[in-house]
Coordinates of C-alpha atoms in Angstrom, one line a residue:
G23 CA 0.0 0.0 0.0
L24 CA 2.8 2.4 0.9
L25 CA 4.6 1.5 -2.2
S26 CA 1.5 2.1 -4.4
E27 CA 1.2 5.7 -3.2
T28 CA 4.6 6.5 -4.6
L29 CA 4.0 4.8 -8.0
S30 CA 2.7 6.5 -11.1
L31 CA -0.7 5.7 -12.5
S32 CA 0.7 3.5 -15.3
Q33 CA 2.9 1.6 -12.8
R34 CA -0.1 1.0 -10.5
V35 CA -2.1 -0.3 -13.4
A36 CA 0.7 -2.7 -14.2
C37 CA 0.9 -3.9 -10.6
L38 CA -2.8 -4.6 -10.4
A39 CA -2.7 -6.6 -13.6
A40 CA 0.3 -8.6 -12.4
K41 CA -1.5 -9.3 -9.0
A42 CA -4.7 -10.5 -10.7
H43 CA -2.7 -12.7 -13.0
W44 CA -0.8 -14.2 -10.1
Q45 CA -4.0 -14.9 -8.1
R46 CA -5.7 -16.6 -11.1
G47 CA -2.6 -18.7 -11.7
R48 CA -2.5 -19.7 -8.0
G49 CA -6.2 -20.7 -8.0
L50 CA -5.7 -22.8 -11.1
V51 CA -2.6 -24.6 -9.6
E52 CA -4.7 -25.3 -6.4
S53 CA -7.6 -26.7 -8.4
L54 CA -5.4 -28.9 -10.5
S55 CA -3.5 -30.3 -7.5
S56 CA -6.9 -31.2 -5.9
G57 CA -7.9 -33.0 -9.1
E58 CA -10.4 -30.3 -10.2
G59 CA -10.4 -28.9 -13.7
P60 CA -11.1 -25.3 -14.7
K61 CA -14.5 -24.2 -13.4
D62 CA -17.5 -24.4 -15.8
G63 CA -15.3 -26.0 -18.5
V64 CA -13.8 -22.6 -19.5
S65 CA -10.1 -22.8 -20.5
F66 CA -7.5 -20.9 -18.6
M67 CA -6.7 -18.8 -21.7
N68 CA -10.2 -17.8 -22.3
N69 CA -10.7 -17.1 -18.6
Q70 CA -7.6 -14.9 -18.7
K71 CA -9.0 -13.0 -21.7
Q72 CA -12.3 -12.4 -20.2
Q73 CA -11.1 -11.3 -16.8
K74 CA -8.6 -8.6 -17.9
P75 CA -8.4 -6.0 -15.0
T76 CA -10.2 -2.7 -15.8
L77 CA -10.0 0.5 -13.9
T78 CA -13.4 2.2 -13.5
G79 CA -14.3 5.6 -12.2
Q80 CA -10.9 7.2 -13.0
R81 CA -10.8 10.8 -14.4
F82 CA -7.8 11.8 -16.4
K83 CA -6.8 15.5 -16.0
T84 CA -5.6 17.3 -19.2
R85 CA -2.6 19.5 -18.9
K86 CA -3.4 23.2 -18.7
R87 CA -1.5 24.1 -21.8
D88 CA -3.6 21.6 -23.8
E89 CA -6.8 23.4 -22.8
K90 CA -8.0 26.1 -25.2
E91 CA -8.8 29.3 -23.2
R92 CA -12.1 30.8 -24.1
F93 CA -11.9 34.3 -25.7
D94 CA -13.6 36.5 -23.2
P95 CA -12.7 40.2 -23.4
T96 CA -15.2 41.3 -20.6
Q97 CA -12.8 41.1 -17.7
F98 CA -10.0 42.7 -19.8
Q99 CA -12.3 45.6 -20.8
E100 CA -13.4 46.1 -17.2
S101 CA -9.7 46.4 -16.1
I102 CA -8.7 48.9 -18.9
V103 CA -11.9 51.0 -18.5
Q104 CA -11.4 51.2 -14.7
G105 CA -7.8 52.3 -15.2
L106 CA -8.7 55.0 -17.8
N107 CA -11.5 56.3 -15.5
Q108 CA -9.1 56.7 -12.7
T109 CA -6.4 58.5 -14.8
G110 CA -9.0 60.8 -16.6
T111 CA -7.7 63.3 -19.1
D112 CA -4.0 63.2 -18.0
L113 CA -2.5 61.5 -21.0
E114 CA 0.9 61.1 -19.2
A115 CA -0.8 59.1 -16.5
V116 CA -2.7 57.1 -19.2
A117 CA 0.6 56.2 -20.9
K118 CA 2.0 55.0 -17.5
F119 CA -1.1 53.0 -16.7
L120 CA -1.0 51.2 -20.1
D121 CA 2.7 50.5 -19.7
A122 CA 2.2 48.9 -16.3
S123 CA -1.0 47.0 -17.3
G124 CA 0.9 45.2 -20.1
A125 CA 2.7 43.2 -17.5
K126 CA -0.6 42.0 -15.9
L127 CA -3.0 41.8 -18.8
D128 CA -2.9 39.8 -22.0
Y129 CA -2.3 42.6 -24.6
R130 CA -1.4 40.1 -27.2
R131 CA -4.7 38.3 -27.1
Y132 CA -6.9 41.4 -26.6
A133 CA -5.1 43.9 -28.8
E134 CA -8.2 44.7 -30.8
T135 CA -10.3 45.3 -27.6
L136 CA -7.5 47.5 -26.2
F137 CA -7.4 49.8 -29.2
D138 CA -11.2 49.9 -29.5
I139 CA -11.4 51.2 -25.9
L140 CA -8.6 53.8 -26.4
V141 CA -10.2 55.1 -29.6
A142 CA -14.0 54.7 -29.0
G143 CA -14.3 54.1 -25.2
G144 CA -15.4 50.4 -25.5
M145 CA -15.5 47.4 -27.9
L146 CA -16.8 48.2 -31.3
A147 CA -19.4 46.0 -33.0
P148 CA -19.3 45.6 -36.8
G149 CA -20.2 48.9 -38.5
G150 CA -18.6 51.0 -35.8
T151 CA -21.3 51.1 -33.1
L152 CA -20.3 50.5 -29.4
S153 CA -21.3 47.2 -27.8
D154 CA -24.1 47.9 -25.2
D155 CA -23.4 45.1 -22.7
M156 CA -20.0 46.3 -21.4
T157 CA -18.8 49.2 -19.2
R158 CA -17.4 52.1 -21.3
T159 CA -15.0 55.0 -20.5
E160 CA -15.5 58.6 -21.4
Y161 CA -11.7 59.1 -21.6
C162 CA -10.9 58.1 -25.1
L163 CA -10.0 59.7 -28.5
F164 CA -13.6 60.2 -29.6
T165 CA -14.5 62.2 -26.6
A166 CA -11.3 64.3 -26.6
Q167 CA -11.0 67.9 -27.8
E168 CA -11.0 68.3 -31.6
D169 CA -7.7 70.0 -32.3
L170 CA -4.3 69.1 -33.7
E171 CA -2.4 69.5 -30.4
T172 CA -4.7 67.1 -28.5
M173 CA -4.4 64.6 -31.4
Q174 CA -0.6 64.9 -31.3
A175 CA -0.7 64.1 -27.5
Y176 CA -2.9 61.0 -28.3
A177 CA -0.5 59.9 -31.0
Q178 CA 2.2 59.9 -28.3
V179 CA 0.2 57.6 -26.1
F180 CA -0.1 55.0 -29.0
N181 CA 3.6 55.6 -29.9
K182 CA 4.8 54.9 -26.3
L183 CA 2.5 51.8 -26.0
I184 CA 3.7 50.2 -29.3
R185 CA 7.4 51.0 -28.6
R186 CA 7.0 49.3 -25.2
Y187 CA 5.1 46.3 -26.5
K188 CA 6.5 45.8 -30.0
Y189 CA 4.2 42.9 -30.8
L190 CA 1.2 45.3 -30.9
E191 CA 2.5 47.0 -34.1
K192 CA 0.8 44.7 -36.5
G193 CA -2.5 44.7 -34.5
F194 CA -2.5 48.5 -34.4
E195 CA -2.2 48.8 -38.1
E196 CA -5.0 46.3 -38.6
E197 CA -7.1 48.3 -36.1
I198 CA -6.6 51.5 -38.1
K199 CA -7.6 49.7 -41.3
K200 CA -10.8 48.5 -39.6
L201 CA -11.7 51.9 -38.1
L202 CA -11.4 53.4 -41.6
L203 CA -13.9 50.9 -42.9
F204 CA -16.3 51.8 -40.0
L205 CA -16.2 55.6 -40.8
K206 CA -19.9 55.8 -41.6
G207 CA -20.7 54.6 -38.1
F208 CA -18.9 57.5 -36.5
T209 CA -20.0 61.2 -36.1
E210 CA -18.3 63.9 -38.2
S211 CA -16.3 65.1 -35.2
E212 CA -15.1 61.5 -34.4
R213 CA -14.1 61.1 -38.1
N214 CA -12.2 64.4 -38.0
K215 CA -10.3 63.3 -34.8
L216 CA -9.5 59.9 -36.3
A217 CA -8.3 61.6 -39.6
M218 CA -6.0 64.0 -37.8
L219 CA -4.6 61.2 -35.6
T220 CA -4.0 58.9 -38.6
G221 CA -2.2 61.7 -40.5
I222 CA 0.1 62.2 -37.4
L223 CA 0.7 58.4 -37.1
L224 CA 1.6 58.2 -40.8
A225 CA 4.0 61.1 -40.4
N226 CA 5.7 59.4 -37.4
G227 CA 6.0 56.1 -39.3
N228 CA 3.8 54.2 -36.7
I229 CA 1.7 52.9 -39.5
S230 CA 2.2 52.3 -43.3
A231 CA 0.4 54.3 -46.0
S232 CA -1.1 51.0 -47.2
I233 CA -3.9 51.5 -44.6
L234 CA -5.3 54.1 -47.1
N235 CA -6.6 51.1 -49.1
S236 CA -9.6 51.0 -46.7
L237 CA -10.6 54.5 -47.9
F238 CA -11.2 53.1 -51.4
N239 CA -14.2 51.1 -50.1
E240 CA -17.1 51.6 -52.5
N241 CA -19.7 52.8 -50.0
L242 CA -17.3 55.3 -48.3
V243 CA -16.3 56.7 -51.7
K244 CA -19.9 56.9 -53.1
E245 CA -21.1 59.0 -50.1
G246 CA -18.1 61.4 -50.2
V247 CA -16.9 60.1 -46.8
S248 CA -13.4 59.0 -48.1
A249 CA -12.6 62.4 -49.8
A250 CA -13.6 64.4 -46.8
F251 CA -11.6 62.2 -44.4
A252 CA -8.6 62.4 -46.8
V253 CA -8.6 66.2 -46.6
K254 CA -8.2 66.2 -42.8
L255 CA -5.7 63.3 -42.9
F256 CA -3.4 64.9 -45.5
K257 CA -3.6 68.3 -43.8
S258 CA -2.3 66.8 -40.5
W259 CA 0.3 64.6 -42.3
I260 CA 1.7 67.5 -44.4
N261 CA 1.7 69.7 -41.2
E262 CA 3.9 67.1 -39.5
K263 CA 6.2 66.6 -42.4
D264 CA 6.0 68.0 -46.0
I265 CA 4.6 67.0 -49.4
N266 CA 7.9 65.3 -50.4
S267 CA 7.8 63.0 -47.4
V268 CA 4.1 62.2 -48.0
A269 CA 4.9 61.5 -51.7
A270 CA 7.8 59.2 -50.8
S271 CA 5.6 57.2 -48.3
L272 CA 2.8 56.9 -50.9
R273 CA 5.2 55.7 -53.6
K274 CA 6.7 53.1 -51.3
V275 CA 3.4 51.2 -51.1
G276 CA 2.1 52.0 -54.6
M277 CA -0.5 54.5 -53.4
D278 CA 0.8 57.5 -55.4
N279 CA -1.2 56.6 -58.5
R280 CA -4.4 55.6 -56.7
L281 CA -5.5 58.9 -55.1
M282 CA -8.2 59.5 -57.8
E283 CA -10.0 56.4 -56.4
L284 CA -11.1 58.6 -53.4
F285 CA -13.9 59.8 -55.8
P286 CA -16.6 57.8 -57.6
A287 CA -15.9 56.8 -61.2
N288 CA -17.9 59.6 -62.7
K289 CA -15.8 62.2 -60.8
R290 CA -12.4 60.5 -61.1
S291 CA -10.7 63.1 -63.2
C292 CA -7.6 65.2 -62.6
E293 CA -9.6 68.4 -62.9
H294 CA -12.1 67.3 -60.2
F295 CA -9.4 66.1 -57.9
S296 CA -7.4 69.3 -58.3
K297 CA -10.3 71.6 -57.6
Y298 CA -11.6 69.6 -54.6
F299 CA -8.2 69.5 -52.8
T300 CA -7.1 73.0 -53.9
D301 CA -10.4 74.5 -52.5
A302 CA -9.8 72.6 -49.3
G303 CA -6.3 74.3 -49.0
L304 CA -4.2 71.3 -50.3
K305 CA -2.9 72.7 -53.6
E306 CA 0.4 70.9 -53.1
L307 CA -1.4 67.5 -53.0
S308 CA -3.5 68.3 -56.1
D309 CA -0.2 69.3 -57.9
F310 CA 1.4 66.1 -56.8
A311 CA -1.6 64.0 -58.1
R312 CA -1.6 65.9 -61.4
N313 CA 2.1 65.2 -61.8
Q314 CA 1.6 61.5 -61.0
Q315 CA -1.2 61.2 -63.6
S316 CA 1.1 62.9 -66.1
I317 CA 3.9 60.4 -65.3
G318 CA 1.4 57.5 -65.7
A319 CA 0.2 58.8 -69.0
R320 CA 3.8 59.1 -70.2
K321 CA 4.6 55.5 -69.2
E322 CA 1.5 54.3 -71.0
L323 CA 2.5 56.3 -74.1
Q324 CA 6.0 54.9 -74.1
K325 CA 4.7 51.4 -73.8
E326 CA 2.4 51.8 -76.7
L327 CA 5.1 53.5 -78.8
Q328 CA 7.5 50.6 -78.2
E329 CA 4.7 48.1 -79.2
Q330 CA 4.1 50.0 -82.4
M331 CA 7.9 50.0 -83.2
S332 CA 8.2 46.2 -82.5
R333 CA 5.2 45.6 -84.9
G334 CA 7.0 47.7 -87.5
D335 CA 4.1 50.2 -88.0
P336 CA 4.8 52.9 -90.6
F337 CA 6.4 56.1 -89.1
K338 CA 3.6 58.3 -90.4
D339 CA 1.1 56.3 -88.4
I340 CA 3.3 56.4 -85.2
I341 CA 3.9 60.1 -85.6
A342 CA 0.1 60.8 -86.1
Y343 CA -0.7 58.7 -82.9
V344 CA 2.0 60.5 -80.8
K345 CA 0.9 64.0 -81.9
E346 CA -2.7 63.1 -81.0
E347 CA -1.6 61.9 -77.6
M348 CA 0.4 65.1 -77.0
K349 CA -2.7 67.1 -77.6
K350 CA -4.9 64.9 -75.3
T351 CA -2.4 64.7 -72.4
N352 CA -0.9 68.2 -72.8
I353 CA 2.6 66.9 -73.2
S354 CA 5.2 69.3 -74.5
E355 CA 7.5 68.5 -77.5
Q356 CA 10.5 68.7 -75.1
T357 CA 9.0 65.9 -72.9
M358 CA 7.9 64.0 -76.0
I359 CA 11.4 63.8 -77.6
G360 CA 12.7 62.3 -74.4
I361 CA 9.9 59.6 -74.5
V362 CA 10.6 58.9 -78.2
W363 CA 14.4 58.7 -77.7
T364 CA 13.9 56.2 -74.8
S365 CA 11.5 54.1 -76.9
V366 CA 13.8 54.0 -79.9
M367 CA 16.8 52.9 -77.7
S368 CA 14.7 50.3 -75.9
S369 CA 13.4 48.7 -79.0
V370 CA 16.6 46.8 -79.8
E371 CA 19.0 44.5 -77.9
W372 CA 22.4 46.0 -78.0
N373 CA 25.7 44.3 -78.6
K374 CA 27.9 43.9 -75.4
K375 CA 31.1 44.6 -77.4
E376 CA 32.0 48.3 -77.5
E377 CA 33.6 48.0 -81.0
L378 CA 30.4 46.6 -82.5
V379 CA 27.8 48.6 -80.6
T380 CA 28.6 52.0 -82.3
E381 CA 28.1 50.5 -85.7
Q382 CA 24.8 48.9 -84.6
A383 CA 23.6 52.2 -83.0
I384 CA 24.4 54.3 -86.2
K385 CA 22.5 51.8 -88.3
H386 CA 19.5 51.8 -85.9
L387 CA 19.3 55.6 -85.4
K388 CA 19.6 56.2 -89.2
Q389 CA 16.5 54.1 -89.6
Y390 CA 14.6 55.9 -86.8
S391 CA 15.9 59.5 -87.6
P392 CA 12.6 60.5 -89.3
L393 CA 10.7 59.7 -86.1
L394 CA 13.2 61.8 -84.0
K395 CA 13.0 64.6 -86.6
A396 CA 9.2 64.9 -86.2
F397 CA 9.6 66.0 -82.5
T398 CA 12.6 68.4 -82.8
S399 CA 10.9 71.3 -84.5
Q400 CA 12.0 73.6 -81.6
G401 CA 15.5 74.5 -80.5
L402 CA 14.7 73.5 -76.9
S403 CA 13.6 70.0 -78.1
E404 CA 16.9 69.6 -79.9
L405 CA 18.8 70.5 -76.8
T406 CA 16.7 68.1 -74.8
L407 CA 17.6 65.4 -77.2
L408 CA 21.3 66.2 -77.0
L409 CA 21.1 66.0 -73.2
K410 CA 19.3 62.6 -73.4
I411 CA 22.0 61.3 -75.7
Q412 CA 24.7 62.5 -73.4
E413 CA 23.0 60.9 -70.4
Y414 CA 22.4 57.6 -72.3
C415 CA 26.0 57.2 -73.5
Y416 CA 27.2 57.9 -69.9
D417 CA 24.8 55.5 -68.2
N418 CA 25.5 52.7 -70.8
I419 CA 29.3 52.3 -70.7
H420 CA 29.5 50.6 -74.1
F421 CA 28.2 53.8 -75.7
M422 CA 30.9 56.1 -74.3
K423 CA 32.8 56.2 -77.6
A424 CA 29.7 56.4 -79.7
F425 CA 28.5 59.9 -78.6
Q426 CA 30.2 62.0 -81.3
K427 CA 29.2 59.6 -84.1
I428 CA 25.5 59.6 -83.0
V429 CA 25.5 63.5 -82.9
V430 CA 27.1 63.8 -86.3
L431 CA 24.6 61.3 -87.8
L432 CA 21.6 63.2 -86.4
Y433 CA 23.1 66.5 -87.6
K434 CA 23.4 65.0 -91.2
A435 CA 19.8 63.7 -90.9
D436 CA 18.5 67.2 -90.0
V437 CA 17.4 66.1 -86.5
L438 CA 20.0 68.4 -84.8
S439 CA 21.0 71.9 -85.9
E440 CA 24.4 73.4 -85.6
E441 CA 23.0 76.1 -83.3
A442 CA 21.8 73.4 -80.8
I443 CA 25.1 71.5 -81.0
L444 CA 27.2 74.7 -80.4
K445 CA 24.9 75.7 -77.5
W446 CA 25.2 72.3 -75.9
Y447 CA 29.0 72.4 -76.4
T448 CA 29.5 75.9 -74.9
E449 CA 27.0 76.0 -72.0
A450 CA 24.1 73.6 -72.0
H451 CA 25.9 70.2 -71.4
I452 CA 25.5 68.3 -68.1
A453 CA 28.2 67.0 -65.9
K454 CA 27.8 63.3 -66.8
G455 CA 30.9 62.3 -68.9
K456 CA 31.4 66.0 -69.7
S457 CA 35.2 65.9 -70.3
V458 CA 35.0 62.8 -72.5
F459 CA 32.2 64.0 -74.6
L460 CA 33.5 67.6 -75.1
E461 CA 36.8 66.1 -76.2
Q462 CA 35.1 63.9 -78.7
M463 CA 33.1 66.8 -80.1
K464 CA 36.0 69.3 -80.3
K465 CA 37.0 68.7 -83.9
F466 CA 33.4 68.6 -85.1
V467 CA 32.5 71.8 -83.3
E468 CA 35.6 73.5 -84.8
W469 CA 34.5 72.4 -88.2
L470 CA 30.9 73.8 -87.5
K471 CA 32.4 77.1 -86.4
N472 CA 34.6 77.4 -89.5
A473 CA 31.7 76.4 -91.8
E474 CA 29.5 79.1 -90.1
E475 CA 32.2 81.7 -90.5
E476 CA 32.7 80.8 -94.2
S477 CA 28.9 81.0 -94.8
E478 CA 28.8 84.4 -93.1
S479 CA 31.7 85.8 -95.2
E480 CA 30.1 84.4 -98.3
E481 CA 26.9 86.3 -97.4
E482 CA 28.8 89.5 -96.8
E483 CA 30.5 89.1 -100.3
G484 CA 27.1 88.5 -101.8
D485 CA 25.8 91.7 -100.3

């Protein structure tokens, strides 16, 4: 008995089985020695099979870690709400309370509940309404004063909390995405506060600009909620940083070309966007969006141009198409010659050997010179083309020795004038490969100057 107390359950089961087996064996031996056979004619083996010892009434306890804890945010909410009610409007005290509570409460499990309380005062039901069955607090973002300074102080509370408990970072971003989808369930003042806070959080890098994706929700867009929210958001974001920082963040997540989606399809134009945000005091944002749309149009144009070239479309058709697009998208000839040059140079696979690439480039550009000529009717366009050639030859090392030959070819094909070449040589060139290219052009420029002087003297003699 004493021994059995110290044994494990499995050991005790084994002991009981062994004891039963021994007793049955002993009974059988006694019955055989007295001349009796097995009772009721049942064999010993069958008897053994039927009388296996069984344990009844035993309950096996599962280990705590194997039990799934039920999700119940009630007690968690009570603790947070009670703490916020005690600290009141003192946001320094709120930050300290949240810091200390993280050691006692399960922030990881109840992150959504935590952020709901800090923003709205209690848990939010789908759509943005507060759950009725739980205690709420009046000390939260939605009941705070509606001004930038207060929102900056609230942003600091979230910033400190996430820096202290790094694992909340992802949950916080998910919370903001959710809150943006719930905008229709909030009052205008609540939306304004959330917009200002979101702008500050974006400026501080607490959340990614990818959260703006929630604003493209069809219902929010249709009712004008998205655009109105965006105005407040971008104002506070630009106030914290500047338009260049905002633009960089938008580009990083591919949002720079999607701002038009804040409006319904029938109002999704550059003109409408520009007027709406300019009237709201955000001219720099409307200028940025206009520029982005122009960049997008240029990329599309270049893509189409390269496809036409690869198909071998006649130059007159390509020129007609490009000129039509220039009118539609208001692209200048200077911009267009840059696009045409890039398309021409991208439409061929260049030889990797320097001695062969020059010959290949001359042959290729001779073929495409009529296309280049169509978009160099102005002196400024010719200079733009020269700078593009200089840049291209510098950036593509195999073309370093080809610069002079390309310029001479385009001069002979009437794409570049002597005035443009001389202006480039004397003052308009850029720093890229400057000494190499000026040296290459030296003899040709001298020849141009002499030819110019000769023609001038011939004119004087004629007079």
